[in-house]
PDB file of C-alpha atoms in Angstrom:
ATOM      1  CA  UNK A   1     100.089 109.219  85.831  1.00 33.00           C
ATOM      2  CA  UNK A   2     103.576 110.625  85.985  1.00 37.00           C
ATOM      3  CA  UNK A   3     105.918 111.767  83.246  1.00 37.00           C
ATOM      4  CA  UNK A   4     109.604 112.238  83.997  1.00 32.00           C
ATOM      5  CA  UNK A   5     110.082 115.170  86.402  1.00 34.00           C
ATOM      6  CA  UNK A   6     106.399 116.098  86.557  1.00 40.00           C
ATOM      7  CA  UNK A   7     103.124 114.872  87.984  1.00 39.00           C
ATOM      8  CA  UNK A   8     100.573 115.138  85.230  1.00 36.00           C
ATOM      9  CA  UNK A   9      96.957 114.402  86.105  1.00 39.00           C
ATOM     10  CA  UNK A  10      94.362 113.340  88.596  1.00 38.00           C
ATOM     11  CA  UNK A  11      93.323 109.996  87.205  1.00 36.00           C
ATOM     12  CA  UNK A  12      90.045 109.852  89.119  1.00 37.00           C
ATOM     13  CA  UNK A  13      88.606 113.005  87.569  1.00 37.00           C
ATOM     14  CA  UNK A  14      86.161 111.458  85.104  1.00 35.00           C
ATOM     15  CA  UNK A  15      84.558 109.183  87.666  1.00 36.00           C
ATOM     16  CA  UNK A  16      84.254 111.926  90.245  1.00 33.00           C
ATOM     17  CA  UNK A  17      82.732 114.400  87.822  1.00 35.00           C
ATOM     18  CA  UNK A  18      79.809 112.075  87.278  1.00 34.00           C
ATOM     19  CA  UNK A  19      79.171 111.695  90.988  1.00 35.00           C
ATOM     20  CA  UNK A  20      79.495 115.093  92.640  1.00 34.00           C
ATOM     21  CA  UNK A  21      81.885 116.024  92.179  1.00 33.00           C
ATOM     22  CA  UNK A  22     113.838 114.829 113.866  1.00 33.00           C
ATOM     23  CA  UNK A  23     115.557 112.790 115.674  1.00 32.00           C
ATOM     24  CA  UNK A  24     114.138 111.475 118.898  1.00 33.00           C
ATOM     25  CA  UNK A  25     113.165 108.326 120.705  1.00 29.00           C
ATOM     26  CA  UNK A  26     111.462 105.665 118.613  1.00 29.00           C
ATOM     27  CA  UNK A  27     108.088 104.637 119.969  1.00 30.00           C
ATOM     28  CA  UNK A  28     105.478 102.154 118.850  1.00 32.00           C
ATOM     29  CA  UNK A  29     103.295 103.393 116.030  1.00 34.00           C
ATOM     30  CA  UNK A  30      99.966 104.791 117.255  1.00 34.00           C
ATOM     31  CA  UNK A  31      96.685 104.613 115.458  1.00 36.00           C
ATOM     32  CA  UNK A  32      96.161 107.634 113.237  1.00 40.00           C
ATOM     33  CA  UNK A  33      93.178 109.915 113.660  1.00 38.00           C
ATOM     34  CA  UNK A  34      90.470 109.470 111.053  1.00 38.00           C
ATOM     35  CA  UNK A  35      89.543 113.145 111.004  1.00 40.00           C
ATOM     36  CA  UNK A  36      91.873 116.069 111.697  1.00 42.00           C
ATOM     37  CA  UNK A  37      90.614 118.477 114.354  1.00 44.00           C
ATOM     38  CA  UNK A  38      91.412 122.177 114.491  1.00 54.00           C
ATOM     39  CA  UNK A  39      95.020 123.202 113.877  1.00 64.00           C
ATOM     40  CA  UNK A  40      95.988 123.652 117.535  1.00 71.00           C
ATOM     41  CA  UNK A  41      99.686 124.406 118.145  1.00 88.00           C
ATOM     42  CA  UNK A  42     100.756 123.014 114.757  1.00 97.00           C
ATOM     43  CA  UNK A  43      98.943 124.820 111.949  1.00 98.00           C
ATOM     44  CA  UNK A  44      99.179 123.629 108.362  1.00 98.00           C
ATOM     45  CA  UNK A  45     100.952 126.863 107.400  1.00 98.00           C
ATOM     46  CA  UNK A  46     102.308 129.957 109.136  1.00 98.00           C
ATOM     47  CA  UNK A  47     100.263 133.172 109.458  1.00 97.00           C
ATOM     48  CA  UNK A  48     102.606 134.972 107.038  1.00 97.00           C
ATOM     49  CA  UNK A  49     102.603 132.154 104.467  1.00 98.00           C
ATOM     50  CA  UNK A  50     101.417 132.727 100.909  1.00 98.00           C
ATOM     51  CA  UNK A  51      98.688 130.190 101.669  1.00 98.00           C
ATOM     52  CA  UNK A  52      97.161 132.614 104.205  1.00 98.00           C
ATOM     53  CA  UNK A  53      97.599 135.789 102.175  1.00 98.00           C
ATOM     54  CA  UNK A  54      94.388 137.544 101.097  1.00 98.00           C
ATOM     55  CA  UNK A  55      94.336 138.312  97.382  1.00 98.00           C
ATOM     56  CA  UNK A  56      90.907 139.921  97.075  1.00 98.00           C
ATOM     57  CA  UNK A  57      92.361 143.407  96.569  1.00 97.00           C
ATOM     58  CA  UNK A  58      95.331 142.464  94.384  1.00 98.00           C
ATOM     59  CA  UNK A  59      95.338 143.548  90.722  1.00 98.00           C
ATOM     60  CA  UNK A  60      93.953 141.326  87.994  1.00 98.00           C
ATOM     61  CA  UNK A  61      96.704 139.601  86.031  1.00 98.00           C
ATOM     62  CA  UNK A  62      97.163 141.142  82.550  1.00 98.00           C
ATOM     63  CA  UNK A  63      96.772 137.681  80.992  1.00 98.00           C
ATOM     64  CA  UNK A  64      93.750 136.735  83.067  1.00 98.00           C
ATOM     65  CA  UNK A  65      91.305 136.430  80.171  1.00 98.00           C
ATOM     66  CA  UNK A  66      93.637 134.116  78.211  1.00 98.00           C
ATOM     67  CA  UNK A  67      94.315 131.918  81.229  1.00 98.00           C
ATOM     68  CA  UNK A  68      90.642 131.547  82.112  1.00 98.00           C
ATOM     69  CA  UNK A  69      89.777 130.769  78.496  1.00 98.00           C
ATOM     70  CA  UNK A  70      92.454 128.082  78.285  1.00 98.00           C
ATOM     71  CA  UNK A  71      91.244 126.448  81.502  1.00 98.00           C
ATOM     72  CA  UNK A  72      87.633 126.640  80.309  1.00 98.00           C
ATOM     73  CA  UNK A  73      85.355 129.661  80.635  1.00 98.00           C
ATOM     74  CA  UNK A  74      82.215 127.527  80.493  1.00 98.00           C
ATOM     75  CA  UNK A  75      83.536 124.634  82.579  1.00 98.00           C
ATOM     76  CA  UNK A  76      81.970 124.370  86.051  1.00 98.00           C
ATOM     77  CA  UNK A  77      83.768 124.631  89.344  1.00 98.00           C
ATOM     78  CA  UNK A  78      84.034 121.154  90.844  1.00 98.00           C
ATOM     79  CA  UNK A  79      84.672 120.147  94.457  1.00 97.00           C
ATOM     80  CA  UNK A  80      86.927 117.100  94.096  1.00 96.00           C
ATOM     81  CA  UNK A  81      86.048 115.894  97.591  1.00 96.00           C
ATOM     82  CA  UNK A  82      83.066 114.840  99.641  1.00 95.00           C
ATOM     83  CA  UNK A  83      81.581 112.005 101.666  1.00 94.00           C
ATOM     84  CA  UNK A  84      80.627 108.490 100.640  1.00 88.00           C
ATOM     85  CA  UNK A  85      82.052 106.640  97.667  1.00 81.00           C
ATOM     86  CA  UNK A  86      82.300 106.927  93.885  1.00 73.00           C
ATOM     87  CA  UNK A  87      82.460 103.602  92.062  1.00 72.00           C
ATOM     88  CA  UNK A  88      83.223 101.974  95.397  1.00 69.00           C
ATOM     89  CA  UNK A  89      86.038 104.376  96.304  1.00 72.00           C
ATOM     90  CA  UNK A  90      86.148 107.300  98.758  1.00 76.00           C
ATOM     91  CA  UNK A  91      87.041 110.627  97.208  1.00 88.00           C
ATOM     92  CA  UNK A  92      89.123 113.566  98.277  1.00 95.00           C
ATOM     93  CA  UNK A  93      92.637 113.357  99.694  1.00 97.00           C
ATOM     94  CA  UNK A  94      92.663 111.799 103.169  1.00 97.00           C
ATOM     95  CA  UNK A  95      94.663 113.503 105.902  1.00 98.00           C
ATOM     96  CA  UNK A  96      96.279 111.088 108.320  1.00 98.00           C
ATOM     97  CA  UNK A  97      96.899 112.891 111.615  1.00 97.00           C
ATOM     98  CA  UNK A  98      99.712 111.751 113.879  1.00 96.00           C
ATOM     99  CA  UNK A  99     100.085 113.298 117.346  1.00 95.00           C
ATOM    100  CA  UNK A 100     102.764 110.935 118.709  1.00 93.00           C
ATOM    101  CA  UNK A 101     106.252 110.251 117.394  1.00 93.00           C
ATOM    102  CA  UNK A 102     106.284 107.112 115.254  1.00 94.00           C
ATOM    103  CA  UNK A 103     109.297 105.149 114.017  1.00 94.00           C
ATOM    104  CA  UNK A 104     111.027 106.390 110.899  1.00 96.00           C
ATOM    105  CA  UNK A 105     109.592 104.787 107.787  1.00 97.00           C
ATOM    106  CA  UNK A 106     111.630 103.495 104.883  1.00 97.00           C
ATOM    107  CA  UNK A 107     110.489 105.107 101.632  1.00 98.00           C
ATOM    108  CA  UNK A 108     111.916 104.151  98.237  1.00 98.00           C
ATOM    109  CA  UNK A 109     111.249 106.516  95.348  1.00 98.00           C
ATOM    110  CA  UNK A 110     111.140 106.617  91.558  1.00 97.00           C
ATOM    111  CA  UNK A 111     112.389 110.239  91.570  1.00 96.00           C
ATOM    112  CA  UNK A 112     114.816 110.451  94.485  1.00 97.00           C
ATOM    113  CA  UNK A 113     116.754 113.310  92.882  1.00 97.00           C
ATOM    114  CA  UNK A 114     113.880 115.708  93.639  1.00 97.00           C
ATOM    115  CA  UNK A 115     112.584 114.071  96.816  1.00 98.00           C
ATOM    116  CA  UNK A 116     113.514 113.765 100.452  1.00 97.00           C
ATOM    117  CA  UNK A 117     114.868 110.231 100.725  1.00 97.00           C
ATOM    118  CA  UNK A 118     114.660 109.842 104.509  1.00 97.00           C
ATOM    119  CA  UNK A 119     112.976 111.307 107.566  1.00 97.00           C
ATOM    120  CA  UNK A 120     109.422 110.108 106.900  1.00 98.00           C
ATOM    121  CA  UNK A 121     107.378 108.959 109.917  1.00 98.00           C
ATOM    122  CA  UNK A 122     104.244 107.453 108.425  1.00 97.00           C
ATOM    123  CA  UNK A 123     101.754 105.656 110.700  1.00 96.00           C
ATOM    124  CA  UNK A 124     101.036 102.050 109.814  1.00 95.00           C
ATOM    125  CA  UNK A 125      97.389 102.881 109.108  1.00 95.00           C
ATOM    126  CA  UNK A 126      98.060 105.906 106.880  1.00 97.00           C
ATOM    127  CA  UNK A 127      95.363 106.248 104.257  1.00 96.00           C
ATOM    128  CA  UNK A 128      95.852 106.375 100.489  1.00 96.00           C
ATOM    129  CA  UNK A 129      93.874 108.712  98.227  1.00 95.00           C
ATOM    130  CA  UNK A 130      90.797 106.911  96.841  1.00 91.00           C
ATOM    131  CA  UNK A 131      91.600 103.774  98.818  1.00 91.00           C
ATOM    132  CA  UNK A 132      94.309 101.095  98.787  1.00 90.00           C
ATOM    133  CA  UNK A 133      93.185  99.659  95.428  1.00 88.00           C
ATOM    134  CA  UNK A 134      93.134 103.029  93.646  1.00 89.00           C
ATOM    135  CA  UNK A 135      94.740 103.457  90.233  1.00 87.00           C
ATOM    136  CA  UNK A 136      94.761 107.249  90.588  1.00 90.00           C
ATOM    137  CA  UNK A 137      97.393 109.586  92.013  1.00 96.00           C
ATOM    138  CA  UNK A 138      97.464 107.668  95.314  1.00 97.00           C
ATOM    139  CA  UNK A 139      98.591 110.578  97.469  1.00 98.00           C
ATOM    140  CA  UNK A 140      99.453 109.976 101.105  1.00 98.00           C
ATOM    141  CA  UNK A 141      99.412 113.062 103.338  1.00 98.00           C
ATOM    142  CA  UNK A 142     100.464 112.753 106.981  1.00 98.00           C
ATOM    143  CA  UNK A 143     100.025 115.730 109.310  1.00 98.00           C
ATOM    144  CA  UNK A 144     102.615 115.000 112.010  1.00 98.00           C
ATOM    145  CA  UNK A 145     101.571 117.421 114.719  1.00 97.00           C
ATOM    146  CA  UNK A 146     104.167 116.094 117.147  1.00 95.00           C
ATOM    147  CA  UNK A 147     107.080 117.177 114.919  1.00 97.00           C
ATOM    148  CA  UNK A 148     104.952 119.786 113.057  1.00 98.00           C
ATOM    149  CA  UNK A 149     105.720 118.348 109.661  1.00 98.00           C
ATOM    150  CA  UNK A 150     103.799 117.148 106.657  1.00 98.00           C
ATOM    151  CA  UNK A 151     104.958 113.941 104.948  1.00 98.00           C
ATOM    152  CA  UNK A 152     103.582 113.715 101.434  1.00 98.00           C
ATOM    153  CA  UNK A 153     103.887 110.947  98.847  1.00 98.00           C
ATOM    154  CA  UNK A 154     102.700 110.600  95.251  1.00 98.00           C
ATOM    155  CA  UNK A 155     101.776 107.175  93.833  1.00 97.00           C
ATOM    156  CA  UNK A 156     102.310 105.654  97.262  1.00 98.00           C
ATOM    157  CA  UNK A 157     102.143 101.906  97.888  1.00 97.00           C
ATOM    158  CA  UNK A 158     102.675 100.316 101.272  1.00 97.00           C
ATOM    159  CA  UNK A 159     105.171  97.456 101.170  1.00 96.00           C
ATOM    160  CA  UNK A 160     105.096  96.552 104.868  1.00 95.00           C
ATOM    161  CA  UNK A 161     104.218  98.097 108.223  1.00 92.00           C
ATOM    162  CA  UNK A 162     107.248 100.399 108.068  1.00 93.00           C
ATOM    163  CA  UNK A 163     108.064 100.574 104.341  1.00 97.00           C
ATOM    164  CA  UNK A 164     106.509 102.392 101.377  1.00 98.00           C
ATOM    165  CA  UNK A 165     107.334 102.937  97.721  1.00 98.00           C
ATOM    166  CA  UNK A 166     106.313 106.141  95.935  1.00 98.00           C
ATOM    167  CA  UNK A 167     106.890 108.062  92.755  1.00 98.00           C
ATOM    168  CA  UNK A 168     108.033 111.168  94.602  1.00 98.00           C
ATOM    169  CA  UNK A 169     107.937 112.469  98.144  1.00 98.00           C
ATOM    170  CA  UNK A 170     108.443 115.591 100.191  1.00 98.00           C
ATOM    171  CA  UNK A 171     108.731 116.594 103.833  1.00 98.00           C
ATOM    172  CA  UNK A 172     107.538 120.047 104.818  1.00 98.00           C
ATOM    173  CA  UNK A 173     108.438 121.775 108.072  1.00 98.00           C
ATOM    174  CA  UNK A 174     105.163 123.508 108.919  1.00 98.00           C
ATOM    175  CA  UNK A 175     106.999 126.012 111.148  1.00 98.00           C
ATOM    176  CA  UNK A 176     109.044 127.280 108.205  1.00 98.00           C
ATOM    177  CA  UNK A 177     108.280 129.296 105.081  1.00 98.00           C
ATOM    178  CA  UNK A 178     111.232 127.826 103.175  1.00 98.00           C
ATOM    179  CA  UNK A 179     110.357 126.627  99.688  1.00 98.00           C
ATOM    180  CA  UNK A 180     111.775 123.506  98.065  1.00 98.00           C
ATOM    181  CA  UNK A 181     114.929 123.810  95.971  1.00 98.00           C
ATOM    182  CA  UNK A 182     114.229 125.561  92.702  1.00 97.00           C
ATOM    183  CA  UNK A 183     113.245 123.024  90.047  1.00 97.00           C
ATOM    184  CA  UNK A 184     112.139 120.327  92.499  1.00 98.00           C
ATOM    185  CA  UNK A 185     108.755 118.681  92.375  1.00 97.00           C
ATOM    186  CA  UNK A 186     107.062 117.370  95.532  1.00 98.00           C
ATOM    187  CA  UNK A 187     104.076 115.047  95.762  1.00 98.00           C
ATOM    188  CA  UNK A 188     102.465 117.678  93.544  1.00 97.00           C
ATOM    189  CA  UNK A 189     103.553 118.947  90.134  1.00 97.00           C
ATOM    190  CA  UNK A 190     104.117 122.523  91.305  1.00 98.00           C
ATOM    191  CA  UNK A 191     106.526 121.467  94.052  1.00 98.00           C
ATOM    192  CA  UNK A 192     104.225 122.810  96.767  1.00 98.00           C
ATOM    193  CA  UNK A 193     102.860 121.161  99.879  1.00 98.00           C
ATOM    194  CA  UNK A 194      99.428 119.564  99.489  1.00 98.00           C
ATOM    195  CA  UNK A 195      98.241 119.715 103.117  1.00 98.00           C
ATOM    196  CA  UNK A 196      97.933 123.525 103.463  1.00 98.00           C
ATOM    197  CA  UNK A 197      95.855 123.771 100.267  1.00 98.00           C
ATOM    198  CA  UNK A 198      93.245 121.151 101.137  1.00 98.00           C
ATOM    199  CA  UNK A 199      89.794 122.273 102.207  1.00 98.00           C
ATOM    200  CA  UNK A 200      89.268 120.554 105.544  1.00 98.00           C
ATOM    201  CA  UNK A 201      85.871 119.604 106.904  1.00 97.00           C
ATOM    202  CA  UNK A 202      86.524 121.136 110.336  1.00 97.00           C
ATOM    203  CA  UNK A 203      87.232 124.516 108.713  1.00 97.00           C
ATOM    204  CA  UNK A 204      84.097 124.525 106.583  1.00 97.00           C
ATOM    205  CA  UNK A 205      81.976 123.280 109.492  1.00 96.00           C
ATOM    206  CA  UNK A 206      83.239 126.231 111.550  1.00 96.00           C
ATOM    207  CA  UNK A 207      82.295 128.563 108.686  1.00 96.00           C
ATOM    208  CA  UNK A 208      85.761 129.822 107.762  1.00 96.00           C
ATOM    209  CA  UNK A 209      88.395 128.477 105.379  1.00 98.00           C
ATOM    210  CA  UNK A 210      91.307 130.880 105.870  1.00 98.00           C
ATOM    211  CA  UNK A 211      93.726 129.865 103.129  1.00 98.00           C
ATOM    212  CA  UNK A 212      94.119 129.386  99.395  1.00 98.00           C
ATOM    213  CA  UNK A 213      92.919 126.119  97.877  1.00 98.00           C
ATOM    214  CA  UNK A 214      94.702 123.636  95.624  1.00 98.00           C
ATOM    215  CA  UNK A 215      93.293 123.573  92.078  1.00 98.00           C
ATOM    216  CA  UNK A 216      94.020 121.659  88.865  1.00 98.00           C
ATOM    217  CA  UNK A 217      93.915 122.780  85.241  1.00 98.00           C
ATOM    218  CA  UNK A 218      93.734 120.640  82.061  1.00 98.00           C
ATOM    219  CA  UNK A 219      96.969 121.920  80.514  1.00 97.00           C
ATOM    220  CA  UNK A 220      99.673 124.185  81.857  1.00 98.00           C
ATOM    221  CA  UNK A 221     102.533 126.133  80.364  1.00 98.00           C
ATOM    222  CA  UNK A 222     106.080 124.841  80.704  1.00 97.00           C
ATOM    223  CA  UNK A 223     106.796 127.445  83.346  1.00 98.00           C
ATOM    224  CA  UNK A 224     106.130 128.221  86.983  1.00 98.00           C
ATOM    225  CA  UNK A 225     105.771 131.358  89.056  1.00 98.00           C
ATOM    226  CA  UNK A 226     106.388 131.988  92.740  1.00 98.00           C
ATOM    227  CA  UNK A 227     105.638 130.213  95.011  1.00 98.00           C
ATOM    228  CA  UNK A 228     105.738 127.139  92.724  1.00 98.00           C
ATOM    229  CA  UNK A 229     109.101 125.432  92.187  1.00 98.00           C
ATOM    230  CA  UNK A 230     108.402 123.067  89.313  1.00 98.00           C
ATOM    231  CA  UNK A 231     106.461 122.756  86.073  1.00 97.00           C
ATOM    232  CA  UNK A 232     104.809 119.856  84.281  1.00 94.00           C
ATOM    233  CA  UNK A 233     103.637 121.746  81.231  1.00 95.00           C
ATOM    234  CA  UNK A 234     101.994 120.298  78.163  1.00 86.00           C
ATOM    235  CA  UNK A 235     103.512 122.955  75.872  1.00 93.00           C
ATOM    236  CA  UNK A 236     105.460 126.183  75.822  1.00 95.00           C
ATOM    237  CA  UNK A 237     102.322 128.234  75.349  1.00 96.00           C
ATOM    238  CA  UNK A 238     101.876 131.619  77.027  1.00 94.00           C
ATOM    239  CA  UNK A 239      98.087 131.276  76.881  1.00 95.00           C
ATOM    240  CA  UNK A 240      98.271 128.352  79.311  1.00 98.00           C
ATOM    241  CA  UNK A 241      98.516 128.980  83.052  1.00 98.00           C
ATOM    242  CA  UNK A 242     101.874 128.408  84.729  1.00 98.00           C
ATOM    243  CA  UNK A 243     102.171 126.302  87.864  1.00 98.00           C
ATOM    244  CA  UNK A 244     101.735 128.519  90.924  1.00 98.00           C
ATOM    245  CA  UNK A 245      99.262 130.889  89.250  1.00 98.00           C
ATOM    246  CA  UNK A 246      96.777 132.416  91.703  1.00 98.00           C
ATOM    247  CA  UNK A 247      93.116 132.457  90.659  1.00 98.00           C
ATOM    248  CA  UNK A 248      90.194 133.924  92.580  1.00 98.00           C
ATOM    249  CA  UNK A 249      86.424 133.933  92.472  1.00 98.00           C
ATOM    250  CA  UNK A 250      85.384 137.424  91.406  1.00 98.00           C
ATOM    251  CA  UNK A 251      84.198 139.698  94.173  1.00 97.00           C
ATOM    252  CA  UNK A 252      81.058 140.484  92.172  1.00 97.00           C
ATOM    253  CA  UNK A 253      79.891 136.859  92.269  1.00 98.00           C
ATOM    254  CA  UNK A 254      76.912 136.366  94.593  1.00 97.00           C
ATOM    255  CA  UNK A 255      77.619 133.759  97.267  1.00 97.00           C
ATOM    256  CA  UNK A 256      74.911 134.811  99.738  1.00 95.00           C
ATOM    257  CA  UNK A 257      72.515 132.037  98.717  1.00 95.00           C
ATOM    258  CA  UNK A 258      74.927 129.156  99.235  1.00 98.00           C
ATOM    259  CA  UNK A 259      74.468 126.505 101.934  1.00 98.00           C
ATOM    260  CA  UNK A 260      77.012 126.736 104.781  1.00 98.00           C
ATOM    261  CA  UNK A 261      79.690 124.296 103.613  1.00 98.00           C
ATOM    262  CA  UNK A 262      79.676 125.630 100.056  1.00 98.00           C
ATOM    263  CA  UNK A 263      79.647 129.232 101.265  1.00 98.00           C
ATOM    264  CA  UNK A 264      82.754 128.724 103.409  1.00 98.00           C
ATOM    265  CA  UNK A 265      84.596 127.352 100.370  1.00 98.00           C
ATOM    266  CA  UNK A 266      83.352 130.069  97.998  1.00 98.00           C
ATOM    267  CA  UNK A 267      84.289 132.865 100.393  1.00 98.00           C
ATOM    268  CA  UNK A 268      87.785 131.409 100.671  1.00 98.00           C
ATOM    269  CA  UNK A 269      88.024 131.396  96.876  1.00 98.00           C
ATOM    270  CA  UNK A 270      87.114 135.083  96.896  1.00 98.00           C
ATOM    271  CA  UNK A 271      89.476 136.095  99.675  1.00 98.00           C
ATOM    272  CA  UNK A 272      92.465 133.750  99.339  1.00 98.00           C
ATOM    273  CA  UNK A 273      91.916 132.278  95.902  1.00 98.00           C
ATOM    274  CA  UNK A 274      93.222 129.032  94.467  1.00 98.00           C
ATOM    275  CA  UNK A 275      96.739 128.031  93.449  1.00 98.00           C
ATOM    276  CA  UNK A 276      97.454 125.988  90.315  1.00 98.00           C
ATOM    277  CA  UNK A 277      99.206 122.908  91.697  1.00 98.00           C
ATOM    278  CA  UNK A 278      98.778 120.143  89.130  1.00 98.00           C
ATOM    279  CA  UNK A 279      97.330 119.164  85.770  1.00 97.00           C
ATOM    280  CA  UNK A 280      93.940 117.473  85.848  1.00 96.00           C
ATOM    281  CA  UNK A 281      90.336 118.402  85.198  1.00 97.00           C
ATOM    282  CA  UNK A 282      89.366 122.088  84.855  1.00 98.00           C
ATOM    283  CA  UNK A 283      88.471 124.023  87.996  1.00 98.00           C
ATOM    284  CA  UNK A 284      88.772 120.996  90.278  1.00 98.00           C
ATOM    285  CA  UNK A 285      89.447 122.189  93.814  1.00 98.00           C
ATOM    286  CA  UNK A 286      90.772 119.701  96.326  1.00 98.00           C
ATOM    287  CA  UNK A 287      89.649 118.917  99.834  1.00 98.00           C
ATOM    288  CA  UNK A 288      90.035 116.182 102.353  1.00 97.00           C
ATOM    289  CA  UNK A 289      88.118 112.948 102.282  1.00 96.00           C
ATOM    290  CA  UNK A 290      85.708 113.153 105.230  1.00 96.00           C
ATOM    291  CA  UNK A 291      82.384 111.573 106.155  1.00 94.00           C
ATOM    292  CA  UNK A 292      81.068 114.889 107.451  1.00 96.00           C
ATOM    293  CA  UNK A 293      80.808 116.530 104.055  1.00 97.00           C
ATOM    294  CA  UNK A 294      77.284 117.121 102.788  1.00 96.00           C
ATOM    295  CA  UNK A 295      77.517 116.418  99.065  1.00 96.00           C
ATOM    296  CA  UNK A 296      74.259 118.227  98.370  1.00 96.00           C
ATOM    297  CA  UNK A 297      75.734 121.383  99.899  1.00 97.00           C
ATOM    298  CA  UNK A 298      78.995 121.037  97.990  1.00 97.00           C
ATOM    299  CA  UNK A 299      77.073 120.537  94.747  1.00 97.00           C
ATOM    300  CA  UNK A 300      76.042 124.203  94.946  1.00 98.00           C
ATOM    301  CA  UNK A 301      79.616 125.143  94.039  1.00 98.00           C
ATOM    302  CA  UNK A 302      79.050 123.641  90.589  1.00 98.00           C
ATOM    303  CA  UNK A 303      76.804 126.579  89.730  1.00 98.00           C
ATOM    304  CA  UNK A 304      79.959 128.667  89.296  1.00 98.00           C
ATOM    305  CA  UNK A 305      81.978 128.391  86.114  1.00 98.00           C
ATOM    306  CA  UNK A 306      85.320 129.484  84.772  1.00 98.00           C
ATOM    307  CA  UNK A 307      84.081 132.900  83.705  1.00 98.00           C
ATOM    308  CA  UNK A 308      83.347 133.641  87.369  1.00 98.00           C
ATOM    309  CA  UNK A 309      87.105 133.539  88.053  1.00 98.00           C
ATOM    310  CA  UNK A 310      90.033 135.780  87.266  1.00 98.00           C
ATOM    311  CA  UNK A 311      93.794 135.369  87.504  1.00 98.00           C
ATOM    312  CA  UNK A 312      95.589 137.505  90.055  1.00 98.00           C
ATOM    313  CA  UNK A 313      98.938 139.271  89.858  1.00 98.00           C
ATOM    314  CA  UNK A 314     100.370 138.038  93.160  1.00 97.00           C
ATOM    315  CA  UNK A 315     103.965 139.071  92.454  1.00 95.00           C
ATOM    316  CA  UNK A 316     103.748 141.893  94.984  1.00 95.00           C
ATOM    317  CA  UNK A 317     103.383 139.385  97.813  1.00 97.00           C
ATOM    318  CA  UNK A 318     106.842 137.905  97.326  1.00 97.00           C
ATOM    319  CA  UNK A 319     109.601 138.901  99.742  1.00 96.00           C
ATOM    320  CA  UNK A 320     112.216 136.397  98.587  1.00 96.00           C
ATOM    321  CA  UNK A 321     112.291 133.898  95.698  1.00 96.00           C
ATOM    322  CA  UNK A 322     113.156 131.052  98.071  1.00 97.00           C
ATOM    323  CA  UNK A 323     110.646 131.839 100.812  1.00 98.00           C
ATOM    324  CA  UNK A 324     106.893 131.449 100.998  1.00 98.00           C
ATOM    325  CA  UNK A 325     106.600 134.368 103.418  1.00 98.00           C
ATOM    326  CA  UNK A 326     104.618 137.347 102.175  1.00 97.00           C
ATOM    327  CA  UNK A 327     105.004 141.054 102.651  1.00 84.00           C
ATOM    328  CA  UNK A 328     103.037 142.472 105.597  1.00 81.00           C
ATOM    329  CA  UNK A 329      99.509 143.447 104.589  1.00 66.00           C
TER     330      UNK A 329
END
């Protein structure tokens, strides 16, 4: 669902909770990879990006208790990704990997004033969140490792082999820390890239998720803090979290007993935290759709609840209001 100038909610939340939850030559479109391998020469974010910044030693935000209470102190953490299907649909946000230049794709948009209107190169077999018949947010995320860009669409519908329609769209240069223009949304309410904040199966399988994770909250304030660029708030209410707020799993929380996939995610939540990126269900963290996930392992994350988290004052990381680069650690 989308209200003017803001993406509001993950429509699949209720069903998932019950289950587990550049110019150049134009070439023929290649088949997209089903599962993204390790980053290689084109990482999803730069080493000095806010996504990669540890926050485990940063101070607790002075409004932490109010934010956690408004999100839901007793609500469980929920991995909004996994393997298999829920009500016939896959779940998680699929990452379509493209390693070869594809023809430019025509994309028409409902909100062109806050979107890139050209420059998308989306493979013909790009996957849609929760499947082609989904009535949810229908994100499309393409990791173009040839051009080192991420093409991201919200409410995306394929019209033909080389044409799509979407609510909003954004193109991110993965070799740059530049943020979107102030006040612009993206394919996410906070105006941030989705790709760098997804938990990927290859990371968890290797035992290390080295970045912050995208998270949703039920209601947000009509404000945003760096690195977010946009708000989609339900009310002007200082007890509600702003878009861009950094949350982390408390260091005192015991994660030693967790199975490997869950432990990799939990340790990332301790070290890098989560970034409020959209409105949706409480404490829903987002990962890629992938057949390798072990849902029984991921279920262990549901033992944590809101009171195991705290909000972080991440203002000291900012070097410039228009850059996602952080101060040297």
